[in-house]
Every structure is written in structure tokens, then in C-alpha cells.
Coordinates of C-alpha atoms and ligand atoms in Angstrom, one line a residue:
M1 CA 212.7 -22.6 16.8
A2 CA 214.4 -25.6 15.3
I3 CA 213.2 -26.4 11.8
V4 CA 214.2 -29.7 10.2
K5 CA 214.0 -29.8 6.5
K6 CA 212.9 -33.1 5.1
K7 CA 214.1 -33.6 1.6
A8 CA 211.4 -34.8 -0.7
A9 CA 212.1 -37.8 -2.9
P10 CA 213.2 -36.4 -6.2
K11 CA 210.6 -36.6 -8.9
K12 CA 211.8 -37.8 -12.3
S13 CA 209.7 -35.7 -14.7
N14 CA 208.5 -32.7 -12.9
T15 CA 211.3 -30.5 -11.7
I16 CA 209.1 -27.5 -10.9
K17 CA 206.9 -29.5 -8.6
L18 CA 210.0 -30.7 -6.8
K19 CA 210.3 -27.2 -5.2
F20 CA 206.8 -27.4 -3.8
D21 CA 207.2 -31.0 -2.6
T22 CA 209.9 -30.0 -0.1
E23 CA 208.3 -30.6 3.2
W24 CA 209.2 -28.6 6.3
T25 CA 208.4 -29.9 9.8
Y26 CA 209.1 -28.7 13.3
A27 CA 211.5 -30.6 15.5
P28 CA 209.7 -31.8 18.6
A29 CA 209.8 -29.2 21.5
P30 CA 208.3 -31.0 24.5
E31 CA 207.8 -29.2 27.8
S32 CA 209.5 -31.0 30.6
R33 CA 207.2 -33.0 32.9
S34 CA 209.7 -32.9 35.7
A35 CA 208.9 -29.3 36.4
A36 CA 205.6 -30.3 37.9
S37 CA 205.0 -32.3 41.0
I38 CA 201.9 -34.5 41.1
K39 CA 201.2 -36.5 44.3
P40 CA 200.0 -40.1 43.8
R41 CA 196.9 -39.3 45.9
Y42 CA 194.9 -36.2 46.9
E43 CA 192.5 -35.8 49.7
L44 CA 189.7 -33.2 50.1
F45 CA 190.6 -29.6 51.0
I46 CA 188.2 -28.8 53.8
N47 CA 188.6 -26.2 56.5
G48 CA 192.2 -25.5 55.5
E49 CA 193.3 -29.1 55.8
W50 CA 193.6 -32.2 53.7
Q51 CA 190.8 -34.5 54.9
K52 CA 190.1 -38.1 53.9
P53 CA 186.8 -38.7 52.2
Q54 CA 184.3 -40.3 54.6
G55 CA 183.3 -42.9 52.0
R56 CA 187.0 -43.8 51.7
K57 CA 186.5 -43.7 47.9
Y58 CA 189.1 -42.4 45.4
F59 CA 189.0 -42.2 41.6
A60 CA 191.8 -42.0 39.1
T61 CA 192.5 -39.1 36.8
I62 CA 194.3 -40.0 33.6
N63 CA 196.3 -38.2 31.0
P64 CA 194.0 -38.4 27.9
A65 CA 197.0 -38.1 25.6
T66 CA 198.7 -41.3 26.9
E67 CA 195.9 -43.0 28.9
E68 CA 198.3 -43.3 31.8
K69 CA 197.1 -42.7 35.4
L70 CA 198.4 -39.5 36.8
S71 CA 197.0 -39.6 40.3
E72 CA 193.9 -40.6 42.3
V73 CA 191.7 -38.1 44.0
A74 CA 189.2 -38.4 46.8
E75 CA 185.5 -38.6 46.0
A76 CA 183.4 -36.5 48.3
N77 CA 180.0 -37.8 49.4
E78 CA 177.1 -36.0 50.9
A79 CA 178.7 -36.1 54.4
D80 CA 181.9 -34.5 53.0
V81 CA 179.9 -31.9 51.3
S82 CA 178.1 -31.1 54.6
K83 CA 181.5 -30.8 56.3
A84 CA 182.7 -28.4 53.7
V85 CA 179.6 -26.3 53.8
E86 CA 179.8 -26.2 57.6
A87 CA 183.4 -25.1 57.4
A88 CA 182.5 -22.4 54.9
R89 CA 179.6 -21.2 57.0
K90 CA 181.8 -20.9 60.1
A91 CA 184.5 -19.1 58.2
Y92 CA 181.9 -16.7 56.8
D93 CA 180.3 -15.9 60.2
K94 CA 183.4 -15.8 62.3
T95 CA 186.1 -14.4 60.0
W96 CA 185.5 -13.5 56.4
K97 CA 182.3 -11.4 56.7
K98 CA 183.9 -9.3 59.5
M99 CA 187.3 -8.8 57.9
P100 CA 187.9 -5.3 56.5
A101 CA 187.6 -5.5 52.7
R102 CA 191.1 -4.2 52.1
E103 CA 192.4 -7.2 54.2
R104 CA 190.4 -9.6 52.1
A105 CA 191.9 -8.0 49.0
K106 CA 195.4 -8.8 50.2
Y107 CA 194.6 -12.5 50.3
I108 CA 193.2 -12.4 46.8
F109 CA 196.2 -10.5 45.5
R110 CA 198.5 -13.1 47.1
I111 CA 196.7 -15.9 45.4
A112 CA 197.1 -14.1 42.1
R113 CA 200.8 -13.6 42.6
M114 CA 201.3 -17.2 43.7
I115 CA 199.5 -18.5 40.5
Q116 CA 202.0 -16.4 38.5
E117 CA 205.0 -17.8 40.5
K118 CA 203.8 -21.4 39.9
A119 CA 202.6 -20.7 36.4
R120 CA 204.9 -23.2 34.7
E121 CA 203.9 -26.0 37.0
L122 CA 200.2 -25.2 36.7
A123 CA 200.4 -25.1 32.9
I124 CA 202.1 -28.5 32.8
I125 CA 199.6 -30.1 35.1
E126 CA 196.7 -28.6 33.2
T127 CA 198.0 -30.0 30.0
L128 CA 198.8 -33.5 31.4
D129 CA 195.4 -33.8 33.1
G130 CA 193.1 -32.4 30.4
G131 CA 195.0 -32.8 27.1
K132 CA 195.1 -29.2 26.0
P133 CA 198.2 -28.0 24.2
I134 CA 200.9 -26.6 26.5
R135 CA 201.0 -23.4 24.5
E136 CA 197.3 -22.7 25.5
S137 CA 197.7 -23.7 29.2
R138 CA 200.9 -21.6 29.3
D139 CA 199.7 -18.5 27.4
F140 CA 196.0 -18.5 28.0
D141 CA 194.6 -20.6 30.9
V142 CA 197.1 -19.8 33.6
P143 CA 197.8 -16.1 33.0
T144 CA 194.0 -15.5 32.5
A145 CA 193.3 -17.2 35.8
A146 CA 195.9 -15.1 37.6
N147 CA 194.4 -12.0 36.0
H148 CA 191.0 -12.8 37.3
F149 CA 192.3 -12.9 40.9
F150 CA 194.2 -9.6 40.3
Y151 CA 191.1 -8.0 38.8
Y152 CA 188.7 -9.0 41.6
A153 CA 191.2 -8.3 44.3
G154 CA 191.0 -4.7 43.0
W155 CA 187.2 -4.6 43.5
A156 CA 187.2 -6.0 47.0
D157 CA 187.5 -2.7 48.8
K158 CA 185.8 -0.6 46.2
L159 CA 182.3 -2.2 46.1
E160 CA 180.8 1.1 47.2
Y161 CA 182.2 2.7 44.0
A162 CA 181.0 -0.2 41.9
F163 CA 177.5 0.3 43.2
P164 CA 177.2 3.9 44.3
N165 CA 174.6 4.9 46.8
R166 CA 173.7 1.3 47.5
R167 CA 174.4 -0.9 50.5
V168 CA 176.3 -3.9 49.4
S169 CA 176.2 -7.2 51.4
S170 CA 177.6 -10.6 50.7
L171 CA 175.4 -13.7 50.5
G172 CA 177.1 -16.3 52.6
V173 CA 178.3 -19.6 51.2
A174 CA 178.7 -20.1 47.5
G175 CA 178.5 -23.7 46.0
Q176 CA 180.5 -23.7 42.8
I177 CA 180.6 -26.5 40.2
I178 CA 183.0 -26.3 37.3
P179 CA 183.6 -28.2 34.1
W180 CA 186.6 -30.0 32.6
N181 CA 187.4 -27.7 29.6
F182 CA 189.2 -24.9 31.5
P183 CA 189.7 -26.3 35.0
L184 CA 192.0 -23.7 36.6
L185 CA 190.4 -20.8 34.8
M186 CA 186.9 -21.8 35.7
A187 CA 188.0 -22.1 39.3
A188 CA 189.4 -18.6 39.1
W189 CA 186.2 -17.3 37.5
K190 CA 184.2 -18.7 40.3
I191 CA 186.4 -18.2 43.4
A192 CA 187.8 -14.6 42.8
P193 CA 184.5 -12.7 42.6
A194 CA 183.0 -14.7 45.5
L195 CA 185.9 -13.8 47.8
A196 CA 186.1 -10.2 46.7
T197 CA 182.4 -9.7 47.7
G198 CA 183.0 -11.4 51.1
N199 CA 181.5 -14.8 50.5
T200 CA 183.0 -18.2 51.3
V201 CA 183.3 -21.1 48.9
V202 CA 182.8 -24.8 48.4
L203 CA 184.0 -25.7 44.9
K204 CA 183.8 -29.0 43.1
S205 CA 186.2 -29.7 40.2
A206 CA 185.2 -31.9 37.2
E207 CA 185.9 -35.6 37.3
T208 CA 188.4 -35.8 34.5
T209 CA 190.5 -32.7 35.5
P210 CA 190.7 -32.3 39.2
L211 CA 194.5 -31.6 39.5
T212 CA 194.9 -27.9 39.0
A213 CA 192.0 -27.1 41.4
L214 CA 193.9 -29.2 44.0
K215 CA 197.1 -27.3 43.2
L216 CA 195.1 -24.1 43.7
A217 CA 194.0 -25.5 47.1
E218 CA 197.7 -25.9 47.9
I219 CA 198.3 -22.2 46.9
I220 CA 195.3 -21.1 49.0
Q221 CA 196.8 -23.0 52.0
E222 CA 200.2 -21.5 51.4
A223 CA 198.6 -18.0 51.1
D224 CA 197.4 -18.5 54.6
L225 CA 193.7 -17.9 53.8
P226 CA 191.7 -18.4 57.0
P227 CA 190.5 -22.0 57.2
G228 CA 187.2 -22.8 55.6
V229 CA 187.1 -19.6 53.4
V230 CA 187.7 -21.8 50.3
N231 CA 187.0 -25.5 50.4
I232 CA 187.9 -27.5 47.3
I233 CA 186.5 -31.0 46.8
S234 CA 186.5 -33.5 44.0
G235 CA 183.8 -35.9 42.8
A236 CA 181.3 -36.5 40.0
G237 CA 177.7 -35.6 39.4
A238 CA 176.4 -37.0 42.8
T239 CA 178.9 -34.7 44.6
G240 CA 177.7 -31.7 42.6
A241 CA 174.1 -32.6 43.3
A242 CA 174.9 -32.7 47.0
I243 CA 176.2 -29.2 46.8
V244 CA 173.2 -28.0 44.9
N245 CA 170.7 -29.6 47.4
H246 CA 172.5 -28.5 50.6
P247 CA 170.2 -26.3 52.5
D248 CA 172.9 -24.0 53.9
I249 CA 174.2 -22.9 50.5
N250 CA 173.2 -19.4 49.5
K251 CA 174.4 -19.3 45.9
I252 CA 175.1 -21.8 43.1
A253 CA 177.5 -21.0 40.3
F254 CA 177.6 -23.7 37.6
T255 CA 179.4 -24.1 34.3
G256 CA 178.7 -27.2 32.3
S257 CA 176.1 -28.9 30.1
T258 CA 172.6 -27.5 29.5
D259 CA 171.1 -30.8 30.7
V260 CA 172.7 -30.5 34.2
G261 CA 171.9 -26.8 34.2
K262 CA 168.2 -27.6 33.9
L263 CA 168.5 -30.2 36.7
I264 CA 170.0 -27.6 38.9
Q265 CA 167.3 -25.0 38.1
R266 CA 164.7 -27.5 39.0
A267 CA 166.4 -28.5 42.2
I268 CA 166.6 -25.0 43.5
A269 CA 163.3 -23.7 42.3
G270 CA 161.4 -22.1 45.2
S271 CA 164.4 -22.0 47.4
H272 CA 166.3 -18.9 48.6
K273 CA 169.3 -19.9 46.5
K274 CA 170.6 -17.5 43.9
A275 CA 172.2 -19.0 40.8
T276 CA 174.2 -18.3 37.7
L277 CA 174.3 -21.0 35.0
E278 CA 176.8 -20.9 32.2
L279 CA 175.8 -23.6 29.8
G280 CA 176.4 -24.8 26.3
G281 CA 176.5 -22.9 23.0
K282 CA 176.5 -23.1 19.3
A283 CA 178.0 -19.8 18.2
A284 CA 177.4 -18.4 14.8
N285 CA 180.6 -17.0 13.2
I286 CA 179.6 -14.9 10.2
I287 CA 181.8 -13.9 7.3
F288 CA 180.5 -11.2 5.0
E289 CA 181.9 -10.8 1.5
D290 CA 183.6 -7.5 2.4
A291 CA 185.6 -9.1 5.2
P292 CA 189.4 -9.4 5.1
I293 CA 189.2 -13.1 4.2
D294 CA 192.6 -14.3 5.4
Q295 CA 192.1 -12.7 8.8
A296 CA 188.6 -14.2 9.0
V297 CA 189.8 -17.7 8.1
E298 CA 192.4 -17.4 10.9
G299 CA 189.6 -16.3 13.3
V300 CA 187.4 -19.1 12.3
I301 CA 190.2 -21.6 12.8
N302 CA 190.9 -20.2 16.3
G303 CA 187.2 -20.0 17.0
I304 CA 186.5 -23.7 16.6
Y305 CA 189.8 -25.5 17.0
F306 CA 191.1 -23.7 20.1
N307 CA 191.1 -26.2 23.1
Q308 CA 190.1 -29.1 20.7
G309 CA 186.7 -27.3 20.3
H310 CA 185.9 -28.0 24.0
V311 CA 184.7 -24.4 24.4
C312 CA 181.2 -23.3 25.3
C313 CA 181.6 -20.2 23.1
A314 CA 183.3 -22.0 20.2
G315 CA 182.4 -20.6 16.8
S316 CA 181.0 -24.0 15.7
R317 CA 178.5 -22.7 13.1
L318 CA 180.2 -20.8 10.3
Y319 CA 178.0 -18.7 8.0
V320 CA 179.7 -17.5 4.9
Q321 CA 178.2 -15.1 2.3
E322 CA 177.7 -17.1 -0.8
S323 CA 179.9 -14.9 -3.1
V324 CA 183.0 -15.8 -1.0
A325 CA 182.0 -19.2 0.2
K326 CA 184.2 -21.1 -2.3
E327 CA 187.3 -19.1 -1.5
V328 CA 186.7 -19.3 2.3
I329 CA 186.1 -23.1 2.2
R330 CA 189.3 -23.7 0.1
K331 CA 191.3 -21.6 2.5
L332 CA 189.9 -23.3 5.6
K333 CA 190.8 -26.7 4.1
D334 CA 194.3 -25.6 3.3
R335 CA 194.7 -24.2 6.9
L336 CA 193.3 -27.4 8.4
E337 CA 196.2 -29.3 6.8
T338 CA 198.8 -27.2 8.5
L339 CA 197.4 -27.7 12.1
I340 CA 199.7 -29.8 14.2
V341 CA 197.8 -32.5 16.0
G342 CA 199.5 -34.6 18.7
D343 CA 201.4 -34.5 21.9
P344 CA 199.9 -31.7 24.0
M345 CA 203.2 -31.2 25.8
D346 CA 204.9 -30.2 22.6
K347 CA 205.1 -26.5 22.2
N348 CA 204.4 -26.8 18.5
T349 CA 201.1 -28.6 18.9
D350 CA 197.9 -26.8 17.8
I351 CA 195.4 -29.5 18.7
G352 CA 196.0 -31.7 21.7
A353 CA 194.0 -34.7 23.1
I354 CA 190.3 -34.9 23.4
N355 CA 189.6 -34.6 27.1
S356 CA 188.1 -38.1 27.7
K357 CA 187.2 -41.3 25.9
Q358 CA 183.5 -40.4 26.5
Q359 CA 183.9 -37.0 24.8
L360 CA 185.7 -38.6 21.9
E361 CA 182.8 -41.0 21.5
T362 CA 180.3 -38.1 21.6
I363 CA 182.3 -36.4 18.8
H364 CA 182.5 -39.6 16.7
K365 CA 178.7 -39.9 17.2
Y366 CA 178.2 -36.5 15.7
L367 CA 180.6 -37.2 12.8
S368 CA 178.4 -40.1 11.8
I369 CA 175.2 -38.1 12.3
G370 CA 176.6 -35.3 10.1
K371 CA 177.4 -37.8 7.3
K372 CA 174.1 -39.5 7.6
E373 CA 172.3 -36.1 7.4
G374 CA 174.0 -35.7 4.0
A375 CA 176.6 -33.1 4.9
E376 CA 180.0 -33.4 3.3
M377 CA 182.8 -34.2 5.7
Y378 CA 186.4 -33.0 5.3
E379 CA 189.1 -33.8 7.8
S380 CA 192.7 -33.0 7.9
S381 CA 194.9 -35.8 6.6
C382 CA 197.3 -35.7 9.6
P383 CA 198.3 -38.9 11.3
L384 CA 197.0 -39.4 14.8
P385 CA 199.0 -40.8 17.8
R386 CA 198.3 -44.5 18.4
K387 CA 197.6 -44.1 22.1
G388 CA 195.4 -41.5 23.6
Y389 CA 192.1 -39.8 22.5
F390 CA 192.7 -37.8 19.4
C391 CA 190.5 -36.4 16.7
R392 CA 191.4 -34.7 13.4
P393 CA 190.2 -31.2 12.8
T394 CA 187.1 -31.6 10.7
L395 CA 184.6 -29.5 8.8
F396 CA 181.3 -30.2 7.2
T397 CA 180.0 -28.4 4.1
N398 CA 176.5 -28.6 2.6
V399 CA 175.1 -28.3 6.0
A400 CA 171.4 -27.5 6.4
Q401 CA 170.1 -25.3 9.2
S402 CA 167.9 -28.1 10.5
N403 CA 170.8 -30.6 10.7
R404 CA 171.7 -31.8 14.1
I405 CA 175.3 -30.8 13.5
A406 CA 174.1 -27.2 13.0
Q407 CA 171.8 -27.2 16.1
E408 CA 173.5 -29.3 18.8
E409 CA 176.7 -28.7 20.7
I410 CA 179.4 -31.1 19.6
F411 CA 182.2 -29.8 21.9
G412 CA 184.9 -31.0 19.6
P413 CA 187.1 -29.9 16.7
V414 CA 184.2 -30.0 14.2
L415 CA 183.0 -27.0 12.2
S416 CA 179.7 -26.8 10.4
V417 CA 179.8 -24.5 7.3
L418 CA 176.6 -22.9 6.0
T419 CA 176.0 -20.1 3.5
F420 CA 173.8 -17.1 3.2
R421 CA 172.9 -14.2 0.9
T422 CA 171.5 -11.3 2.9
D423 CA 171.8 -9.7 6.3
D424 CA 168.3 -10.6 7.3
E425 CA 168.7 -14.2 6.3
V426 CA 171.9 -14.7 8.3
I427 CA 170.4 -13.0 11.4
E428 CA 167.4 -15.3 11.1
K429 CA 169.7 -18.3 10.8
A430 CA 172.1 -17.2 13.5
N431 CA 169.3 -16.7 16.0
N432 CA 167.7 -20.0 15.0
S433 CA 169.3 -21.9 17.9
P434 CA 168.3 -22.9 21.4
Y435 CA 171.5 -21.4 22.5
G436 CA 172.8 -17.8 22.7
L437 CA 176.2 -17.6 24.3
S438 CA 178.5 -16.0 21.7
A439 CA 178.8 -15.0 18.1
G440 CA 181.3 -13.5 15.6
V441 CA 181.0 -11.0 12.8
W442 CA 183.6 -10.5 10.1
T443 CA 183.1 -7.4 7.9
D444 CA 184.9 -4.3 6.8
K445 CA 181.9 -2.1 7.7
G446 CA 181.4 -0.7 11.2
S447 CA 177.7 0.0 10.4
K448 CA 177.2 -3.7 9.6
I449 CA 178.8 -4.7 12.9
F450 CA 176.5 -2.5 14.9
N451 CA 173.5 -3.7 12.9
M452 CA 174.4 -7.4 13.5
T453 CA 175.3 -7.1 17.1
R454 CA 172.1 -5.3 17.9
R455 CA 169.9 -8.0 16.3
M456 CA 171.7 -11.1 17.4
R457 CA 170.7 -12.9 20.6
A458 CA 174.1 -13.8 22.0
G459 CA 175.7 -12.7 25.3
V460 CA 179.2 -12.0 23.7
I461 CA 179.7 -10.9 20.1
W462 CA 183.2 -10.5 18.7
A463 CA 183.8 -8.3 15.7
N464 CA 186.7 -9.2 13.4
T465 CA 188.2 -11.3 16.2
F466 CA 187.1 -14.3 18.2
N467 CA 187.7 -16.0 21.6
K468 CA 189.0 -12.8 23.3
F469 CA 188.7 -12.9 27.0
D470 CA 189.5 -10.3 29.7
P471 CA 188.6 -10.2 33.3
T472 CA 187.1 -6.8 32.9
S473 CA 184.5 -8.0 30.4
P474 CA 181.3 -9.8 31.4
F475 CA 180.6 -13.2 29.9
G476 CA 177.3 -15.2 29.8
G477 CA 174.4 -16.3 27.8
Y478 CA 170.8 -16.0 26.7
K479 CA 168.2 -18.8 26.3
E480 CA 169.5 -22.3 26.9
S481 CA 173.1 -21.0 27.3
G482 CA 172.1 -19.9 30.8
F483 CA 171.9 -16.7 32.8
G484 CA 174.0 -14.4 34.9
R485 CA 177.3 -12.9 34.0
E486 CA 180.9 -13.7 35.0
G487 CA 183.7 -11.2 34.7
G488 CA 183.7 -7.5 35.0
L489 CA 181.6 -5.4 37.2
H490 CA 178.6 -7.5 36.2
G491 CA 180.4 -10.6 37.7
L492 CA 180.1 -9.0 41.2
L493 CA 176.3 -8.9 41.1
P494 CA 175.5 -12.6 41.4
Y495 CA 177.5 -12.6 44.7
I496 CA 175.9 -9.7 46.5
E497 CA 172.7 -8.2 47.7
L498 CA 172.0 -4.6 47.1
G499 CA 170.2 -2.6 49.7
Ligands
NAI1 P1 178.4 -32.0 32.9 O1 177.4 -30.8 32.8 O2 177.9 -33.3 33.3 O3 179.6 -31.6 33.9 C1 179.9 -30.3 34.4 C2 180.1 -30.4 35.9 O4 178.8 -30.7 36.5 C3 181.0 -31.4 36.4 O5 181.7 -30.9 37.5 C4 180.1 -32.5 36.9 O6 180.6 -33.4 37.8 C5 178.9 -31.7 37.4 N1 177.7 -32.4 37.5 C6 177.2 -33.5 36.8 N2 176.0 -33.8 37.1 C7 175.6 -33.0 38.1 C8 174.4 -32.8 38.9 N3 173.3 -33.6 38.7 N4 174.3 -31.8 39.8 C9 175.4 -31.0 40.0 N5 176.6 -31.1 39.3 C10 176.6 -32.1 38.3 O7 179.1 -32.1 31.5 P2 179.8 -33.4 30.9 O8 178.9 -34.6 31.0 O9 181.2 -33.4 31.4 O10 179.8 -33.0 29.3 C11 178.7 -33.3 28.5 C12 178.5 -32.2 27.5 O11 178.2 -30.9 28.2 C13 179.7 -31.8 26.6 O12 179.8 -32.6 25.5 C14 179.4 -30.4 26.3 O13 178.6 -30.3 25.2 C15 178.7 -29.8 27.5 N6 179.7 -29.1 28.4 C16 179.6 -27.7 28.3 C17 180.5 -27.0 29.1 C18 180.5 -25.5 29.0 O14 181.6 -24.9 29.3 N7 179.4 -24.9 28.8 C19 181.5 -27.6 29.9 C20 181.4 -29.1 30.0 C21 180.5 -29.7 29.2
MG2 MG1 192.6 -36.2 33.7

């Protein structure tokens, strides 16, 4: 890696300080945009073909780091949704349901391999469309998406071993609605288990990040999947609602906000539709005084600033034991200063662009709420690019448990720091949240880890690490974080009926 040494201006009186004033910066290392092809316009992928939207409406998707338009995509209306559901139903009845499971597995394996082959292009498009650092798209989103397809391809012909002595049957057509924070990965989380269990799919991408799902549609077409098995459409809330309300959908899989999750639950109440909802979170990340502090600080940084904090399981509430609070806060502030904020396409960038203007406004709203509530705000002193939607990594100290910044999901690079004295106190505080998706515990003692994980109401609890994902491991929440699990053996259950 090229390192450019900037010489500090010589100081007249303090020669010792001169040594520490020397500033090191990374030379820019931008990924090349030319390795990705983005069409000026995308249609809807229905029944294995690219079909024009019946309402003839298109909407632009922009690059949030530059505000430039990348492409325009079709907006599916109710009639398009019906067409997609019909195609999925036909493919289910005529082909997919009847196909031997080992044959279905081959298609899923093929998709996984093609994602790997096109990994670089997918990573570039993910970063351009959504603003996340290329390092994350390249090293996390795309490989994890491929791994999900590999993993579930493996289960396709082994369902009788997954659920011994039970008769496993598929459900039919799955309607799947995904968010903008991990567009390709969420598509993989949804599509792979549905296909492995013999269901067909209608998937809607999120409005600000439709492009990698459309690239995935190209891959699915190239993989020669029977027409209609996977249909990928774009659109906003109304399109999502049309999927939810369609009478011929058997299962809804949704990841997104708790508000929309509640709407969906209301809409399908009393119907035959099965559902999994993966909603918001406000994870407690807990540092005990016996924890390896430097490692914990790194984990906290990764826990909240990964993907600009647009992560449902982000460690957004930090609880530090009082005896080490001063040290932890000082180290966090120091580390904040070293985070590189800027061009998401640069391989050195730690924090890219906020996904949309709307999300940036939400984050700014919470920054002023935090200040008004009396918390002390600290932000990195880094410069921000003039164009695009950017936010400095920020933390709040002197936060009270009842503050909105400790209770509500901000979904940005903003950490709330609270303190505690005893185990009982921190469990009480950690569980005092409408959410229950994830949590983290940092301590040297195994017994403490078990005690905490048993008493905390969170679907995923990381110990001495954070934000670790694996297709073999189930993920999902309690309370207002939703229900149902994705990933692992558990991730098969929402897509099957057991006889
Ligand atoms: P959202 O919940 O509106 O969007 C998620 C998906 O749901 C998108 O594909 C959207 O088009 C679709 N949708 C919207 N209204 C719908 C409806 N009535 N029926 C069916 N589908 C519908 O989330 P939004 O507005 O983008 O973000 C707002 C907040 O939600 C964020 O600030 C964040 O706190 C939270 N959020 C949480 C996510 C998570 O991973 N748990 C992901 C995205 C947002
Ligand atoms: Mg975009």
C-alpha cells in the first residue's frame, strides 16, 4: 500500500513535538468503475424475461456519494406484481415443485458460482448504488451472498436429514421485500432458502439500491433457471404492499423498518400467509472492566461504524463498566479520528456515503435530539466531501437510558455511550428496549458470558467479537425486532410445512 508522508510544518520551539506532528496519509486507491457495466435503464424481470412496467413508470437510482444518476429502473404496479405472482405460481406447479431436489440444488450452486465469477462487478455496483465502502462490498457483502447460495444449495436434497422422520413440503410462492442496507446479501438471504426448499419467488428490491438485485436477475437468467422460478421487480412501498396483499402469495419474508413490519403483520392477519419479519434493532454492546480493552474498542468501532451504521444489528448502545469508562471513551475518541471518511470506491475508506438524503436527514434529526436531551456529542474532526451524503462518525456520552438516542434506531454512524456498575444493572438496562435483535459482551470470564447471554433478550449475542455472520448460523429477533430466523437450519423452517 502506498503511503505518502506529509511533512509537518517545522515548529520553532518544540522539537520533541515535531516528531509527533508528522502526519501520515494513504495515497488514494480507487477501484475502477469501468469494471462494472450498468445499463441506462432496467425493466422488470418476470417469467425469465425483461418486461416493461405496465404503468410505464421508471425511477432513478443515484450514487449517494456523488449524487449522480446511475440508471433508471422500472416501477412495478399492482398489475406487474400480479403478473410476477402468476409466473411464479406457474413455475411452481409445472416445474420447480416436481423437479428432483438434487436438480434444484445444481441451479442454486450455479448461481453461487456465478456470483463469485462476477464478484468484482457486483461489489463495484453495490458500492456505487448504495454508498458503502468498496472494501466492505468486496470482502463482506458479495462473498457472504455467494456463501448463502452455496450453503442452501447443500440443503436442497438433504431436507429429510434436516428434519428426520418428518414429511417436508414446500409452501408455494414466496413474496420477499428487502431493504437498502445490504441489497445483494439480503436478496441472497431471501432467495437461497426459498429455492432450496422448492418454493418460487417474487422479490422486490429497495428503492435506493435496486441495481445488484437486477444484476442477480441477469445471473439467474444466465444460469438458465426455469422461467418464473425467480422474479425480481423494483418499486417502492406501494409495490411492496401489492406483494403483501396478493392473495396467491403463500409466504412473506420482509426485512426493513419496524413500522412497515407492523403494517405487514396487520395486512396478513387472519390469512393463510406465513411470515418472517426482520426489523429494527438497538443492540447493547457491553464492556466489563475485565475485558481486553483495546480489542473491545475495536469491536465497538466495527459494531457501530460498519456500513455507516446502516445495520439492523449495529451495536448502537454501548454500556461500559464505570471503572473503565474513562479509558474506553478516550480510546474510542482517538480511534474515531483515524477512521477514513469519504469516497466509497477508495479501498482505504472506512466510512462511505450515507445511503440517501432522507437517511442523512434522519441522522441529523437524531444528532439534534441527542444534544437537546443533554447528551454530550463528540464527532471526528475529519473533513467531509462537498458533494454527496456524508456524516462524521459520532458518539454521545452522558446519555440517559430514557433518552431517545438510547431507545430509538438511528441507523447511522452514531454511538450512544452509557455506563453501569453491576451485572444486574446492565442486564436490566440492556433489556430495557422495545427491540431484541443482537447484543455483544466483552469480558475475560466465560462464566460471565454465559450468565449474560442467558439473561439477555436478543436473537444473536456475540462474545468478544461483533457483527460476525455465517450462513450456517441463524439470525433474527425478539420483540419489535421481528420473528422468524434466517440462516442455518432454522432458516429452512419458514419456507416449509412439516407433516
Ligand atoms: P422501509 O421499511 O420503508 O423499507 C424497507 C423495504 O420495505 C423497502 O423495500 C420498501 O420499499 C418496502 N416497503 C415500504 N413500505 C412498504 C409497505 N407498506 N408494504 C410493503 N413493503 C414496503 O425502511 P426505510 O423507510 O427505507 O428506512 C426507514 C428506517 O427503517 C431506517 O432509518 C431504519 O431505522 C429502518 N430500517 C431497518 C432495516 C433493517 O435492516 N432492519 C433496513 C432498512 C431500514
Ligand atoms: Mg442508489
